PDB file of C-alpha atoms and ligand atoms in Angstrom:
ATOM      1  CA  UNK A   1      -7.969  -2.854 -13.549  1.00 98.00           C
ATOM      2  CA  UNK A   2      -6.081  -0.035 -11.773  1.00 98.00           C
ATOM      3  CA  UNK A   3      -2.411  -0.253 -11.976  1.00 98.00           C
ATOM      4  CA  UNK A   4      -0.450  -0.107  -8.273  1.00 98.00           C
ATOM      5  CA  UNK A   5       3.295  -0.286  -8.757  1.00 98.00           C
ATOM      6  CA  UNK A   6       4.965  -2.765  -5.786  1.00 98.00           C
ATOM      7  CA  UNK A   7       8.162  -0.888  -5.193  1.00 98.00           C
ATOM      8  CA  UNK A   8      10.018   1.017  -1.939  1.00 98.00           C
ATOM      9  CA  UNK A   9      12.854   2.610  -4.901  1.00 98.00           C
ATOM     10  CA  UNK A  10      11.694   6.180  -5.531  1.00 98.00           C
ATOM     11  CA  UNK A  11      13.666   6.669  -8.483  1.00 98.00           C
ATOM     12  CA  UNK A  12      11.646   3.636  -9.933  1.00 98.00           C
ATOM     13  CA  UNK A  13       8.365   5.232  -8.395  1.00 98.00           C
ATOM     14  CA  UNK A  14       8.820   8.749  -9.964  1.00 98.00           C
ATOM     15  CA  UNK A  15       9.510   6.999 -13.525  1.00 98.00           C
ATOM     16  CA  UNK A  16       6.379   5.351 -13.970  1.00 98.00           C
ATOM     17  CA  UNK A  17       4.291   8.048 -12.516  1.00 98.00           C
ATOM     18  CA  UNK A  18       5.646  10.010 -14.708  1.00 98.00           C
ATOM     19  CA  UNK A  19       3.675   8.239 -17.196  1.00 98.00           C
ATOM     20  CA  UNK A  20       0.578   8.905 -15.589  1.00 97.00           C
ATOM     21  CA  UNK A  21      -0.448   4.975 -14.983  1.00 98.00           C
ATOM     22  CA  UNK A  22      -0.390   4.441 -11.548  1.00 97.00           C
ATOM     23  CA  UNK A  23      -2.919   5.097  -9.007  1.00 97.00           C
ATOM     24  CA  UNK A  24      -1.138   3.693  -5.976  1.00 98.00           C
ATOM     25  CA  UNK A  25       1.851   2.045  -4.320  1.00 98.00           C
ATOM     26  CA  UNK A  26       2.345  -1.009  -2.433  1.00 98.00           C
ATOM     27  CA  UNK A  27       5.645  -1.953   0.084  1.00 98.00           C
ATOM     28  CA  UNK A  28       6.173  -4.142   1.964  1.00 96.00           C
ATOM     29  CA  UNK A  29       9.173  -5.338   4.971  1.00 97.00           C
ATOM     30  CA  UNK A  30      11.655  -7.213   2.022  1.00 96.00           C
ATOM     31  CA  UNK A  31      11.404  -4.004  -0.197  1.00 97.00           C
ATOM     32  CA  UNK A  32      11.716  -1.195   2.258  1.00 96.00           C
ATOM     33  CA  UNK A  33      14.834  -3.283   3.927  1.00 97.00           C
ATOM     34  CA  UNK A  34      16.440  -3.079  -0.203  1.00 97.00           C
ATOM     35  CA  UNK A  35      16.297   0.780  -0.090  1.00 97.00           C
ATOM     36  CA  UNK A  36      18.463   0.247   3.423  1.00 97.00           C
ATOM     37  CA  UNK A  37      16.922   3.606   4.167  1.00 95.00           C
ATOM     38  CA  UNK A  38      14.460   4.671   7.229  1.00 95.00           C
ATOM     39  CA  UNK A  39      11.264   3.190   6.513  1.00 96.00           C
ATOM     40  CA  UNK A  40       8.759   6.542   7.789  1.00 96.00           C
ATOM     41  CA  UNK A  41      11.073   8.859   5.532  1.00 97.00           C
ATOM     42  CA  UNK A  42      11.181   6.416   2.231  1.00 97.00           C
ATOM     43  CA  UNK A  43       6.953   6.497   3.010  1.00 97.00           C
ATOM     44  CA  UNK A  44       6.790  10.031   3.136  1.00 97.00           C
ATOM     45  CA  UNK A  45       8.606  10.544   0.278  1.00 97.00           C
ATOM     46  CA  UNK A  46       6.413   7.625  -2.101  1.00 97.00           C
ATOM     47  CA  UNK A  47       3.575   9.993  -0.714  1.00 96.00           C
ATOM     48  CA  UNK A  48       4.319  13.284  -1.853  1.00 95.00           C
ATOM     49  CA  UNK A  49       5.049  11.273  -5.490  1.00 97.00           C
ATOM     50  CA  UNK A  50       1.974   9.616  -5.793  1.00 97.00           C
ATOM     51  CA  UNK A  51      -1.952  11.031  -4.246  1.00 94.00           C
ATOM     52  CA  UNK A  52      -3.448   7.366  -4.157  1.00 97.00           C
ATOM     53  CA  UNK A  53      -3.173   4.919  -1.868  1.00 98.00           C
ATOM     54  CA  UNK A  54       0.113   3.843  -0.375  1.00 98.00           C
ATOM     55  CA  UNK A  55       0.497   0.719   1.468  1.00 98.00           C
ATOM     56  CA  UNK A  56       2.939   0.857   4.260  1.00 98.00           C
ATOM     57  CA  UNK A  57       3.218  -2.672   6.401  1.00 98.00           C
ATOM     58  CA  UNK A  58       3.082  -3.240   9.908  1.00 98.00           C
ATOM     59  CA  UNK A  59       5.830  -5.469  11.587  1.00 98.00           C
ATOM     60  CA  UNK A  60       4.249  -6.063  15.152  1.00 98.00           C
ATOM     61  CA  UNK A  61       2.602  -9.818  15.521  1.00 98.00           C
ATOM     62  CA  UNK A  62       0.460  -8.828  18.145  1.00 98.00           C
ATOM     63  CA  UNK A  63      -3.165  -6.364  16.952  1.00 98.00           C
ATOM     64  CA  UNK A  64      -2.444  -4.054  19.791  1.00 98.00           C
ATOM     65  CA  UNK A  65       1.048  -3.530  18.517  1.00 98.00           C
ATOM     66  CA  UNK A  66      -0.164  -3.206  14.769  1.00 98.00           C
ATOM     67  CA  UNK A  67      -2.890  -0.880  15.666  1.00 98.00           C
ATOM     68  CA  UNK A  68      -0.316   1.195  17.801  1.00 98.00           C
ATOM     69  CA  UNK A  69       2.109   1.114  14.306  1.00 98.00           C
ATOM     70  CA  UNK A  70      -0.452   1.930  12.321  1.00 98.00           C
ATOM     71  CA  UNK A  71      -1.942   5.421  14.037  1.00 98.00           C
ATOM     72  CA  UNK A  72       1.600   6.421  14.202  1.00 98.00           C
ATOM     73  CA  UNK A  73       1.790   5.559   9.855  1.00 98.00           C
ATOM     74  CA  UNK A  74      -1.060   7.643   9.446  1.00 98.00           C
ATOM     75  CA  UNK A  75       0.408  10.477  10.490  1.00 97.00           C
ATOM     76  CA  UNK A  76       2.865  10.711   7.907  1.00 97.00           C
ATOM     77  CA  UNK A  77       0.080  11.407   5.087  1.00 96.00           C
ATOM     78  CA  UNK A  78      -3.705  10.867   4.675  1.00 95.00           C
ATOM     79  CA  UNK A  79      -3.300   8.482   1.984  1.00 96.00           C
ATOM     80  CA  UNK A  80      -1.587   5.734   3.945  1.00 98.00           C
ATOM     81  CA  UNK A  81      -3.080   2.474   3.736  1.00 98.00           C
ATOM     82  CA  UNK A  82      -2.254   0.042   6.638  1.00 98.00           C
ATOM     83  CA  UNK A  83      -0.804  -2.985   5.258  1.00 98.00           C
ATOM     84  CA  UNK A  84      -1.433  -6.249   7.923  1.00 98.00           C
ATOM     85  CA  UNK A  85      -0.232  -9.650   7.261  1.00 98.00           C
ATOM     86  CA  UNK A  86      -3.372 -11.899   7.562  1.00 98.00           C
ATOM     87  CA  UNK A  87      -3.497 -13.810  10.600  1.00 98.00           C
ATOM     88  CA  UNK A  88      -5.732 -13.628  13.625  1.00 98.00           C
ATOM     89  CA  UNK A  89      -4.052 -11.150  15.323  1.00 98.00           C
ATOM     90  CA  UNK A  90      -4.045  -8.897  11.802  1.00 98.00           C
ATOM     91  CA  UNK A  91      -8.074  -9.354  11.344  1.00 98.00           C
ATOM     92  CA  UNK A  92      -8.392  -8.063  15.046  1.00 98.00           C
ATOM     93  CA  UNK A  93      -5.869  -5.073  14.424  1.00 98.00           C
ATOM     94  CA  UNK A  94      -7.966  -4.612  10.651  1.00 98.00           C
ATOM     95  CA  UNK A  95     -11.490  -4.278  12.403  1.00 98.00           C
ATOM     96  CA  UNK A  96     -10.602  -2.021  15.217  1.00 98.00           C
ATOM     97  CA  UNK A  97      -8.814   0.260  12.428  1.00 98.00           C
ATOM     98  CA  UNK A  98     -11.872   0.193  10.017  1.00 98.00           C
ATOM     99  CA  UNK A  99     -14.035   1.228  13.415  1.00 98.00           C
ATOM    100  CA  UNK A 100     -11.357   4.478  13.410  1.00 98.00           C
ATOM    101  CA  UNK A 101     -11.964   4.790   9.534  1.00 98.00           C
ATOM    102  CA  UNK A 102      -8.406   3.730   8.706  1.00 98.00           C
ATOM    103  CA  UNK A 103      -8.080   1.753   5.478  1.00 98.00           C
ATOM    104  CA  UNK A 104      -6.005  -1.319   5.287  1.00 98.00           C
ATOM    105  CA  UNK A 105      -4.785  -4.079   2.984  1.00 98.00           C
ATOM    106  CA  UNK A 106      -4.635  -7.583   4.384  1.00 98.00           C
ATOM    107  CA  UNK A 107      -1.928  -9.001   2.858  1.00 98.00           C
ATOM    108  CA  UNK A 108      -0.768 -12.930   2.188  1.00 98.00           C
ATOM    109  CA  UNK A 109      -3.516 -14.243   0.867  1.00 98.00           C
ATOM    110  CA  UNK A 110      -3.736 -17.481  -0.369  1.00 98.00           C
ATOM    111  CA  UNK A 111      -7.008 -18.575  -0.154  1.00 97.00           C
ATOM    112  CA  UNK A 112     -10.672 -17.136  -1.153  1.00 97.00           C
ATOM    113  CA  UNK A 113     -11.551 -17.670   2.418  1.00 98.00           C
ATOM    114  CA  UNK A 114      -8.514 -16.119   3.545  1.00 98.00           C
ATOM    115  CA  UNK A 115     -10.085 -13.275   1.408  1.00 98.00           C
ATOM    116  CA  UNK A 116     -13.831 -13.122   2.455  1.00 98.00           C
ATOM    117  CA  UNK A 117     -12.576 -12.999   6.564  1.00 98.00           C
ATOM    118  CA  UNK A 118     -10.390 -10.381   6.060  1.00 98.00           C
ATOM    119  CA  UNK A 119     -12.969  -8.501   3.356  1.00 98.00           C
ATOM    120  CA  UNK A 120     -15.693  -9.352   6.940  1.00 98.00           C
ATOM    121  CA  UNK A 121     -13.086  -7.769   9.725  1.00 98.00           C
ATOM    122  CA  UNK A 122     -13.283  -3.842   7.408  1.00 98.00           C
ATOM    123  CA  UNK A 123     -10.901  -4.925   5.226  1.00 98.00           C
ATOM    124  CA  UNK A 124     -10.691  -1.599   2.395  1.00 98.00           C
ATOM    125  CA  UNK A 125      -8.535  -4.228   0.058  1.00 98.00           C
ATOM    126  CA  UNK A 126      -7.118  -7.775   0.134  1.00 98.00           C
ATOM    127  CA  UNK A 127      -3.843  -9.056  -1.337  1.00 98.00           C
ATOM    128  CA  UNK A 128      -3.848 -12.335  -3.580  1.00 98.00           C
ATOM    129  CA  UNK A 129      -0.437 -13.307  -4.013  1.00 98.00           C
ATOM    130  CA  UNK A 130      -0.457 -15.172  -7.308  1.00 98.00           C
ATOM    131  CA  UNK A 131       3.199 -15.188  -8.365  1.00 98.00           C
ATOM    132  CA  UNK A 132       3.902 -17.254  -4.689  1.00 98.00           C
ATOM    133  CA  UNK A 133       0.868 -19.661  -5.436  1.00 97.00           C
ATOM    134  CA  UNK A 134       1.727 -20.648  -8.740  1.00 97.00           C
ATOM    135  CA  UNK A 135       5.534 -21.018  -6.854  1.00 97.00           C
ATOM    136  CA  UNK A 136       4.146 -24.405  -5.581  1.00 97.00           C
ATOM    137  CA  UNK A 137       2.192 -25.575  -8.768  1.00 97.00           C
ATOM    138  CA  UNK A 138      -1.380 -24.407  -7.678  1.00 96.00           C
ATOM    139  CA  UNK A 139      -2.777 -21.598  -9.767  1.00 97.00           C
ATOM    140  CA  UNK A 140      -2.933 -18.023  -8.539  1.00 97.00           C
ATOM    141  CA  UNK A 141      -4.892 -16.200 -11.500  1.00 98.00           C
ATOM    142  CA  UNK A 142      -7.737 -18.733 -10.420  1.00 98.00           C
ATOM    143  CA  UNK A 143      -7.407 -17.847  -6.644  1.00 98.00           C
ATOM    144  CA  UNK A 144      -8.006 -14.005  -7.854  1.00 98.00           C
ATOM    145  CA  UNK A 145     -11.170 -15.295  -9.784  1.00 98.00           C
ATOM    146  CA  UNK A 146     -12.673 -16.840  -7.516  1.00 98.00           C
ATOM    147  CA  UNK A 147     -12.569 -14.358  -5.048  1.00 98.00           C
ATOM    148  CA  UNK A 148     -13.621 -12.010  -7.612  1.00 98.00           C
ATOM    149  CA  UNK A 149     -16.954 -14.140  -8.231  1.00 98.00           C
ATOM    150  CA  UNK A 150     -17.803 -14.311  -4.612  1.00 98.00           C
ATOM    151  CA  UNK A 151     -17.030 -10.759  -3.662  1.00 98.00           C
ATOM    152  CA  UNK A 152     -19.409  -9.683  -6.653  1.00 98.00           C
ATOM    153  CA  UNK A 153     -21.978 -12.022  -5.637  1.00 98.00           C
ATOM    154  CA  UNK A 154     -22.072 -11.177  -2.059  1.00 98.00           C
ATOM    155  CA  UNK A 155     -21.437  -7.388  -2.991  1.00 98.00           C
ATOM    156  CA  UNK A 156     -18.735  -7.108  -0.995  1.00 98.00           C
ATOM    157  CA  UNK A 157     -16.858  -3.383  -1.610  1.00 97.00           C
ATOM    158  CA  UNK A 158     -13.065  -4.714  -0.411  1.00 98.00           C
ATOM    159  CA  UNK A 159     -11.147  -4.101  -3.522  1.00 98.00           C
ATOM    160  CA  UNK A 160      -8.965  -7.132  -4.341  1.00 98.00           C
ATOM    161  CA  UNK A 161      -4.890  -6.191  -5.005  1.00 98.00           C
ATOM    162  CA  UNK A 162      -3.071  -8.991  -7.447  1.00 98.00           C
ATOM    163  CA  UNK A 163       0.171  -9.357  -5.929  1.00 98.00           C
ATOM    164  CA  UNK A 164       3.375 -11.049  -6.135  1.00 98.00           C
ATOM    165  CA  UNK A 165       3.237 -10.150 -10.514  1.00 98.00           C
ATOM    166  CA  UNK A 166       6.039 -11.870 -12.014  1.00 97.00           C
ATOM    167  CA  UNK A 167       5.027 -11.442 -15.871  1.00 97.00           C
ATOM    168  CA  UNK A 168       2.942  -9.337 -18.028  1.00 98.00           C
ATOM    169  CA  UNK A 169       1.079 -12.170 -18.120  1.00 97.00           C
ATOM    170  CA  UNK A 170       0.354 -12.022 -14.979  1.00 98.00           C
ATOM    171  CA  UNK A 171      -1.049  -8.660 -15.347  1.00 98.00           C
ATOM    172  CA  UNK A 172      -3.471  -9.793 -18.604  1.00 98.00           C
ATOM    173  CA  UNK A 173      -4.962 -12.752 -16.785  1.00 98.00           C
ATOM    174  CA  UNK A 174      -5.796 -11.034 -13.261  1.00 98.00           C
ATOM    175  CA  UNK A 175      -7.278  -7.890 -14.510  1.00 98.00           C
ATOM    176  CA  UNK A 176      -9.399 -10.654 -16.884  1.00 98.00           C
ATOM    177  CA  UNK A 177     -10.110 -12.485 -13.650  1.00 98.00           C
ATOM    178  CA  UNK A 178     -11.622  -9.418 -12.731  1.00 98.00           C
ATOM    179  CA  UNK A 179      -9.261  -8.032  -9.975  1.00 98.00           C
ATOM    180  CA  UNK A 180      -9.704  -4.279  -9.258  1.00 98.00           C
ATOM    181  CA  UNK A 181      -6.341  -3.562  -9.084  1.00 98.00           C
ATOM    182  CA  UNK A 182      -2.710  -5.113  -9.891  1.00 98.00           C
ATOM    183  CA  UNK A 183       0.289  -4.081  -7.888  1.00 98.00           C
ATOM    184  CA  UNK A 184       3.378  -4.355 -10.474  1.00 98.00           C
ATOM    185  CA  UNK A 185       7.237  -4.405  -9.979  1.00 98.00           C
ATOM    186  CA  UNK A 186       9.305  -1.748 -11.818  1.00 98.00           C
ATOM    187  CA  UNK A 187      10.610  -4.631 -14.166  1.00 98.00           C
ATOM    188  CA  UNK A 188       7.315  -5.671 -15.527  1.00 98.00           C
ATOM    189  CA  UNK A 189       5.903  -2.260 -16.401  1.00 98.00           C
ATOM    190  CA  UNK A 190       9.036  -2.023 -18.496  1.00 97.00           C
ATOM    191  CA  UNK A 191       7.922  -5.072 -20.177  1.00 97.00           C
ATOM    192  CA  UNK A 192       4.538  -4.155 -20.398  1.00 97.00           C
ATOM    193  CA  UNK A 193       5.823  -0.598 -22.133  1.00 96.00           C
ATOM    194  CA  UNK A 194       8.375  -2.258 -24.944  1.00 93.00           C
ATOM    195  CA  UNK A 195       7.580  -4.183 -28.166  1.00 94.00           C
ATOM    196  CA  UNK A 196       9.874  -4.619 -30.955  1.00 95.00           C
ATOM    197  CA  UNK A 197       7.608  -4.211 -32.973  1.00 97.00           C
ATOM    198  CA  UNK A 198       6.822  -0.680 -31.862  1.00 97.00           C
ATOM    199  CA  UNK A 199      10.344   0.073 -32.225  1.00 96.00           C
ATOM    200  CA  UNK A 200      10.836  -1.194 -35.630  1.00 97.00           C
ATOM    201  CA  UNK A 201       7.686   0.979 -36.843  1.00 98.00           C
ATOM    202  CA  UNK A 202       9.502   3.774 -34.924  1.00 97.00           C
ATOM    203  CA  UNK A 203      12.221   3.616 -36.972  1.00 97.00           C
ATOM    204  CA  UNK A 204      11.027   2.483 -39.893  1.00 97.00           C
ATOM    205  CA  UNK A 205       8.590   5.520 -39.738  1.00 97.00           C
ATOM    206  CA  UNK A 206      11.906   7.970 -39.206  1.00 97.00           C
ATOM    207  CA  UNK A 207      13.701   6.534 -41.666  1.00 96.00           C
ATOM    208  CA  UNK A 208      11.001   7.505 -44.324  1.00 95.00           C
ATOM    209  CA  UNK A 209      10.398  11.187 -43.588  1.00 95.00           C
ATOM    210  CA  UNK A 210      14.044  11.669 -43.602  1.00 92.00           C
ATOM    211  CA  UNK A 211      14.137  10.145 -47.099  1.00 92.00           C
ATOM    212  CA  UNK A 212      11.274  12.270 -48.026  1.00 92.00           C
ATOM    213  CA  UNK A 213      12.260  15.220 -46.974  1.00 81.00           C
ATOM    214  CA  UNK A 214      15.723  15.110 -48.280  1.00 67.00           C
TER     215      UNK A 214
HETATM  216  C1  E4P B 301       2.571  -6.734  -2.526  1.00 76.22           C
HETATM  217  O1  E4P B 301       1.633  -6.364  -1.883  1.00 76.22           O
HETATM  218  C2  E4P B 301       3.417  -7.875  -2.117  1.00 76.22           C
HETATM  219  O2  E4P B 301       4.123  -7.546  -0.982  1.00 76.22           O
HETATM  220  C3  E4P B 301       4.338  -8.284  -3.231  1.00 76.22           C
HETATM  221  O3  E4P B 301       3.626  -8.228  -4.456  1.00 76.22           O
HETATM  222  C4  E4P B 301       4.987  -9.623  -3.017  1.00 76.22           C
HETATM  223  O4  E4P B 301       5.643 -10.016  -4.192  1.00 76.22           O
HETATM  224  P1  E4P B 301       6.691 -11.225  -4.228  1.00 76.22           P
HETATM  225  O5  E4P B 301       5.949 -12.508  -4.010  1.00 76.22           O
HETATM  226  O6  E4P B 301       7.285 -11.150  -5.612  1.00 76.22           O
HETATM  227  O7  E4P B 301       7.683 -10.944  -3.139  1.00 76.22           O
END
């Protein structure tokens, strides 16, 4: 599974790529509207940080009004990925983009047939959100499964996005439920990064060539 991080904060975007884990970046309206800063500039920016995809959402309700958005996103970089919330309106806006070779990521999905319509309008990737499913007691690793299965069987090339990762968790059971990639806050790649008891052995390690060499 290839590691997105889901994140609008540069400072937080810069960090992990620094690591040299990430191959992309998701946003979306909630995060950009945290930074408080213009939304084309804070794009720009995640773009000359990171070369892979970067997911930048539209706000019209209306396909002409997302396609119109979405030509003028593309301008900022060529590795803008239109991100369309998946409704009617968004599967129009998604197949008249894929006709102009535009990629996009149909986001809010909460269903595997959510997922095959928008994977059947062009879709390049489709969002599972399973932090928001298992929010009302259904499961979201299995939603991301199941689409997994059927896009396999059907060989379907739309590459399936966990989103909404709460937990590292999270991140073990959708990459093992065969999602291509997982978009992951700031928070949880810390977590994913620590354990005590590489810490300890750091220590205990330092401790014992200083004793040694002493
Ligand atoms: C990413 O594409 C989504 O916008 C994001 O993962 C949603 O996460 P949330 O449910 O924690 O807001």
């Amino acid at each position: 599974m290839r590691l997105f991080i889901d994140t609008a904060n540069v400072d937080e975007i810069r960090e992990v790529a620094s690591w040299g884990v990430i191959s992309g970046v998701t946003t979306n309206p909630s995060l950009i509207a945290k930074e408080g800063r213009d939304f084309k500039q804070v794009i720009e920016e995640i773009s000359s940080i990171v070369n892979g995809p970067i997911s930048a959402e539209v706000i019209s309700e209306d396909a002409e009004g997302m396609v119109e958005e979405a030509l003028e996103l593309v301008k900022i970089s060529n590795n803008i990925v239109i991100k369309i919330p998946m409704t009617s309106e968004g599967l129009k806006a998604v197949s008249v983009l894929a006709k102009k070779d535009i990629k996009t990521n149909v986001t809010l999905i909460f269903s595997p047939l959510q997922g095959l319509l928008a994977a059947r309008a062009g879709a390049s990737y489709v969002s599972p959100f399973i932090g928001r499913i298992d929010d009302i007691g259904t499961d979201g690793v299995a939603l991301v499964e199941q689409m997994a299965e059927m896009f396999n069987i059907h060989n379907i090339d739309t590459e399936i996005i966990a989103a909404s990762i709460r937990s590292p968790k999270h991140v073990i059971d959708a990459s093992m439920a065969g999602s291509d990639i997982g978009t992951i806050p700031y928070k949880v790649f810390k977590q994913m990064l620590n354990h005590p008891l590489t810490d300890s052995g750091i220590r205990q390690f330092l401790s014992d060539w200083e004793k040694a060499i002493k």
